[in-house]
Amino acid sequence: MGWCRAITSAFYRGAVGGLLVYDVTQKATFENAARWLRELREHTNPNVVVMLIGSMSDLWHLVAVTTEERKAFVEQEGIVFMETSALEATNVELAFTKVLTQIHRIVSKKAVDAGDASALAVPSQGESININNETSAWKKIGCFSN
């Protein structure tokens, strides 16, 4: 079992954000979110940005998780929530954008606090980011790991 823990730990290494997705029509997937969140927090730093996502919101008539259950979990764990529907293309891109924005805020604040202006180097509008380039701003903030 020790090798399994090593793999799990390596999987989370360097993570700065996580999207916990559950199917709003399957209560078991919501109940598993607590386990996934616990595992995520065990293997990442305390500043990891986490969003709970209720997927398949277009199936509102089949929802198996009450608003009260979801609100209680989100408030208890101190995470944010969003419903998405890939079928209707609702909030999918917005979920990623919100998590990345929050990660950027945290990383920027850390860079300012540490006096590292180079970590704040964000490409200007229209400039490409080369993720293969070791000096890329995104590599510096840890969004991509080797």
PDB file of C-alpha atoms in Angstrom:
ATOM      1  CA  MET A   1       0.000   0.000   0.000  1.00  0.00           C
ATOM      2  CA  GLY A   2       2.998   2.306   0.484  1.00  0.00           C
ATOM      3  CA  TRP A   3       3.565   2.544  -3.271  1.00  0.00           C
ATOM      4  CA  CYS A   4      -0.051   3.644  -3.724  1.00  0.00           C
ATOM      5  CA  ARG A   5       0.465   6.543  -1.286  1.00  0.00           C
ATOM      6  CA  ALA A   6       3.651   7.547  -3.121  1.00  0.00           C
ATOM      7  CA  ILE A   7       1.810   7.649  -6.436  1.00  0.00           C
ATOM      8  CA  THR A   8      -1.047   9.663  -4.904  1.00  0.00           C
ATOM      9  CA  SER A   9       1.376  12.132  -3.365  1.00  0.00           C
ATOM     10  CA  ALA A  10       3.233  12.532  -6.678  1.00  0.00           C
ATOM     11  CA  PHE A  11      -0.069  13.067  -8.500  1.00  0.00           C
ATOM     12  CA  TYR A  12      -0.870  16.119  -6.347  1.00  0.00           C
ATOM     13  CA  ARG A  13       2.679  17.534  -6.199  1.00  0.00           C
ATOM     14  CA  GLY A  14       2.765  21.169  -7.248  1.00  0.00           C
ATOM     15  CA  ALA A  15      -1.016  21.490  -7.540  1.00  0.00           C
ATOM     16  CA  VAL A  16      -2.297  25.018  -6.951  1.00  0.00           C
ATOM     17  CA  GLY A  17      -5.949  24.376  -7.718  1.00  0.00           C
ATOM     18  CA  GLY A  18      -8.559  21.700  -7.948  1.00  0.00           C
ATOM     19  CA  LEU A  19     -12.001  21.270  -9.421  1.00  0.00           C
ATOM     20  CA  LEU A  20     -14.107  18.714  -7.559  1.00  0.00           C
ATOM     21  CA  VAL A  21     -16.850  17.662  -9.945  1.00  0.00           C
ATOM     22  CA  TYR A  22     -19.938  15.715  -8.992  1.00  0.00           C
ATOM     23  CA  ASP A  23     -23.001  14.696 -10.969  1.00  0.00           C
ATOM     24  CA  VAL A  24     -26.042  16.551  -9.576  1.00  0.00           C
ATOM     25  CA  THR A  25     -28.206  13.546 -10.441  1.00  0.00           C
ATOM     26  CA  GLN A  26     -26.052  11.047  -8.486  1.00  0.00           C
ATOM     27  CA  LYS A  27     -25.897  11.612  -4.718  1.00  0.00           C
ATOM     28  CA  ALA A  28     -23.008   9.141  -4.328  1.00  0.00           C
ATOM     29  CA  THR A  29     -20.762  11.374  -6.438  1.00  0.00           C
ATOM     30  CA  PHE A  30     -21.540  14.303  -4.117  1.00  0.00           C
ATOM     31  CA  GLU A  31     -20.791  12.198  -1.046  1.00  0.00           C
ATOM     32  CA  ASN A  32     -17.446  11.183  -2.577  1.00  0.00           C
ATOM     33  CA  ALA A  33     -16.498  14.859  -2.943  1.00  0.00           C
ATOM     34  CA  ALA A  34     -15.717  15.033   0.800  1.00  0.00           C
ATOM     35  CA  ARG A  35     -13.195  12.191   0.436  1.00  0.00           C
ATOM     36  CA  TRP A  36     -11.619  13.759  -2.644  1.00  0.00           C
ATOM     37  CA  LEU A  37     -11.359  17.129  -0.871  1.00  0.00           C
ATOM     38  CA  ARG A  38      -9.733  15.523   2.168  1.00  0.00           C
ATOM     39  CA  GLU A  39      -7.221  13.745  -0.074  1.00  0.00           C
ATOM     40  CA  LEU A  40      -6.527  16.924  -2.028  1.00  0.00           C
ATOM     41  CA  ARG A  41      -5.844  18.851   1.185  1.00  0.00           C
ATOM     42  CA  GLU A  42      -3.626  16.074   2.584  1.00  0.00           C
ATOM     43  CA  HIS A  43      -1.323  16.205  -0.438  1.00  0.00           C
ATOM     44  CA  THR A  44      -1.234  19.906  -1.368  1.00  0.00           C
ATOM     45  CA  ASN A  45      -0.357  23.172   0.299  1.00  0.00           C
ATOM     46  CA  PRO A  46      -2.936  24.961   2.471  1.00  0.00           C
ATOM     47  CA  ASN A  47      -3.452  27.710  -0.130  1.00  0.00           C
ATOM     48  CA  VAL A  48      -4.759  25.381  -2.837  1.00  0.00           C
ATOM     49  CA  VAL A  49      -7.813  26.859  -4.586  1.00  0.00           C
ATOM     50  CA  VAL A  50     -10.742  24.445  -4.659  1.00  0.00           C
ATOM     51  CA  MET A  51     -14.078  24.734  -6.423  1.00  0.00           C
ATOM     52  CA  LEU A  52     -16.930  22.266  -6.110  1.00  0.00           C
ATOM     53  CA  ILE A  53     -18.754  21.845  -9.399  1.00  0.00           C
ATOM     54  CA  GLY A  54     -22.223  20.408  -9.747  1.00  0.00           C
ATOM     55  CA  SER A  55     -22.153  19.003 -13.257  1.00  0.00           C
ATOM     56  CA  MET A  56     -25.152  18.239 -15.474  1.00  0.00           C
ATOM     57  CA  SER A  57     -27.198  21.152 -14.169  1.00  0.00           C
ATOM     58  CA  ASP A  58     -29.339  20.873 -17.307  1.00  0.00           C
ATOM     59  CA  LEU A  59     -30.925  17.811 -15.667  1.00  0.00           C
ATOM     60  CA  TRP A  60     -32.492  19.967 -12.934  1.00  0.00           C
ATOM     61  CA  HIS A  61     -35.561  17.716 -12.799  1.00  0.00           C
ATOM     62  CA  LEU A  62     -33.358  14.771 -11.716  1.00  0.00           C
ATOM     63  CA  VAL A  63     -31.295  16.585  -9.053  1.00  0.00           C
ATOM     64  CA  ALA A  64     -30.429  14.232  -6.174  1.00  0.00           C
ATOM     65  CA  VAL A  65     -28.520  16.695  -3.958  1.00  0.00           C
ATOM     66  CA  THR A  66     -30.495  19.394  -2.187  1.00  0.00           C
ATOM     67  CA  THR A  67     -29.427  23.020  -2.182  1.00  0.00           C
ATOM     68  CA  GLU A  68     -29.201  22.842   1.626  1.00  0.00           C
ATOM     69  CA  GLU A  69     -26.822  19.838   1.524  1.00  0.00           C
ATOM     70  CA  ARG A  70     -24.595  21.519  -1.025  1.00  0.00           C
ATOM     71  CA  LYS A  71     -24.586  24.874   0.803  1.00  0.00           C
ATOM     72  CA  ALA A  72     -23.742  23.225   4.121  1.00  0.00           C
ATOM     73  CA  PHE A  73     -20.800  21.344   2.578  1.00  0.00           C
ATOM     74  CA  VAL A  74     -19.445  24.400   0.766  1.00  0.00           C
ATOM     75  CA  GLU A  75     -19.706  26.607   3.872  1.00  0.00           C
ATOM     76  CA  GLN A  76     -18.215  23.961   6.167  1.00  0.00           C
ATOM     77  CA  GLU A  77     -15.240  23.395   3.870  1.00  0.00           C
ATOM     78  CA  GLY A  78     -14.698  27.023   2.863  1.00  0.00           C
ATOM     79  CA  ILE A  79     -14.792  26.366  -0.871  1.00  0.00           C
ATOM     80  CA  VAL A  80     -16.717  27.927  -3.729  1.00  0.00           C
ATOM     81  CA  PHE A  81     -19.428  26.293  -5.805  1.00  0.00           C
ATOM     82  CA  MET A  82     -20.701  26.512  -9.345  1.00  0.00           C
ATOM     83  CA  GLU A  83     -23.144  24.496 -11.419  1.00  0.00           C
ATOM     84  CA  THR A  84     -22.189  23.590 -14.963  1.00  0.00           C
ATOM     85  CA  SER A  85     -23.675  21.908 -17.982  1.00  0.00           C
ATOM     86  CA  ALA A  86     -21.434  20.693 -20.765  1.00  0.00           C
ATOM     87  CA  LEU A  87     -24.512  19.883 -22.825  1.00  0.00           C
ATOM     88  CA  GLU A  88     -25.706  23.507 -22.686  1.00  0.00           C
ATOM     89  CA  ALA A  89     -22.167  24.944 -22.442  1.00  0.00           C
ATOM     90  CA  THR A  90     -23.158  26.681 -19.203  1.00  0.00           C
ATOM     91  CA  ASN A  91     -20.415  27.915 -16.845  1.00  0.00           C
ATOM     92  CA  VAL A  92     -17.779  25.396 -17.969  1.00  0.00           C
ATOM     93  CA  GLU A  93     -15.290  28.008 -19.148  1.00  0.00           C
ATOM     94  CA  LEU A  94     -16.287  30.365 -16.330  1.00  0.00           C
ATOM     95  CA  ALA A  95     -15.450  27.702 -13.707  1.00  0.00           C
ATOM     96  CA  PHE A  96     -11.897  27.365 -15.039  1.00  0.00           C
ATOM     97  CA  THR A  97     -11.530  31.132 -15.355  1.00  0.00           C
ATOM     98  CA  LYS A  98     -12.638  31.739 -11.751  1.00  0.00           C
ATOM     99  CA  VAL A  99     -10.225  29.150 -10.366  1.00  0.00           C
ATOM    100  CA  LEU A 100      -7.321  30.468 -12.462  1.00  0.00           C
ATOM    101  CA  THR A 101      -8.118  34.051 -11.433  1.00  0.00           C
ATOM    102  CA  GLN A 102      -8.049  33.096  -7.754  1.00  0.00           C
ATOM    103  CA  ILE A 103      -4.770  31.192  -8.226  1.00  0.00           C
ATOM    104  CA  HIS A 104      -3.273  34.220  -9.962  1.00  0.00           C
ATOM    105  CA  ARG A 105      -4.342  36.485  -7.071  1.00  0.00           C
ATOM    106  CA  ILE A 106      -2.719  34.205  -4.498  1.00  0.00           C
ATOM    107  CA  VAL A 107       0.497  33.816  -6.485  1.00  0.00           C
ATOM    108  CA  SER A 108       0.672  37.554  -7.200  1.00  0.00           C
ATOM    109  CA  LYS A 109       0.183  38.393  -3.529  1.00  0.00           C
ATOM    110  CA  LYS A 110       2.930  35.948  -2.551  1.00  0.00           C
ATOM    111  CA  ALA A 111       5.255  37.493  -5.154  1.00  0.00           C
ATOM    112  CA  VAL A 112       4.535  41.018  -3.915  1.00  0.00           C
ATOM    113  CA  ASP A 113       5.023  39.947  -0.294  1.00  0.00           C
ATOM    114  CA  ALA A 114       8.323  38.297  -1.245  1.00  0.00           C
ATOM    115  CA  GLY A 115       9.431  41.245  -3.406  1.00  0.00           C
ATOM    116  CA  ASP A 116       9.748  39.062  -6.518  1.00  0.00           C
ATOM    117  CA  ALA A 117       8.588  41.299  -9.371  1.00  0.00           C
ATOM    118  CA  SER A 118       9.716  38.780 -12.014  1.00  0.00           C
ATOM    119  CA  ALA A 119       7.035  36.312 -10.871  1.00  0.00           C
ATOM    120  CA  LEU A 120       4.426  38.890 -11.797  1.00  0.00           C
ATOM    121  CA  ALA A 121       5.559  39.058 -15.417  1.00  0.00           C
ATOM    122  CA  VAL A 122       2.317  38.439 -17.251  1.00  0.00           C
ATOM    123  CA  PRO A 123       2.314  38.497 -21.049  1.00  0.00           C
ATOM    124  CA  SER A 124       0.735  41.550 -22.630  1.00  0.00           C
ATOM    125  CA  GLN A 125      -2.494  41.211 -24.562  1.00  0.00           C
ATOM    126  CA  GLY A 126      -1.953  39.159 -27.691  1.00  0.00           C
ATOM    127  CA  GLU A 127       1.413  37.789 -26.539  1.00  0.00           C
ATOM    128  CA  SER A 128       1.801  34.006 -26.651  1.00  0.00           C
ATOM    129  CA  ILE A 129       2.853  31.925 -23.691  1.00  0.00           C
ATOM    130  CA  ASN A 130       5.281  29.161 -24.589  1.00  0.00           C
ATOM    131  CA  ILE A 131       4.749  26.422 -22.008  1.00  0.00           C
ATOM    132  CA  ASN A 132       7.863  24.613 -23.239  1.00  0.00           C
ATOM    133  CA  ASN A 133      10.003  27.616 -22.379  1.00  0.00           C
ATOM    134  CA  GLU A 134      11.409  27.300 -18.846  1.00  0.00           C
ATOM    135  CA  THR A 135      11.258  31.098 -18.371  1.00  0.00           C
ATOM    136  CA  SER A 136       7.544  31.309 -19.091  1.00  0.00           C
ATOM    137  CA  ALA A 137       5.599  33.261 -16.449  1.00  0.00           C
ATOM    138  CA  TRP A 138       3.252  30.302 -16.042  1.00  0.00           C
ATOM    139  CA  LYS A 139       6.105  27.909 -15.296  1.00  0.00           C
ATOM    140  CA  LYS A 140       7.383  30.364 -12.685  1.00  0.00           C
ATOM    141  CA  ILE A 141       4.089  30.302 -10.811  1.00  0.00           C
ATOM    142  CA  GLY A 142       3.820  26.527 -11.017  1.00  0.00           C
ATOM    143  CA  CYS A 143       0.805  26.008 -13.273  1.00  0.00           C
ATOM    144  CA  PHE A 144       2.775  23.461 -15.250  1.00  0.00           C
ATOM    145  CA  SER A 145       5.223  20.985 -13.814  1.00  0.00           C
ATOM    146  CA  ASN A 146       7.831  18.783 -15.434  1.00  0.00           C
TER     147      ASN A 146
END
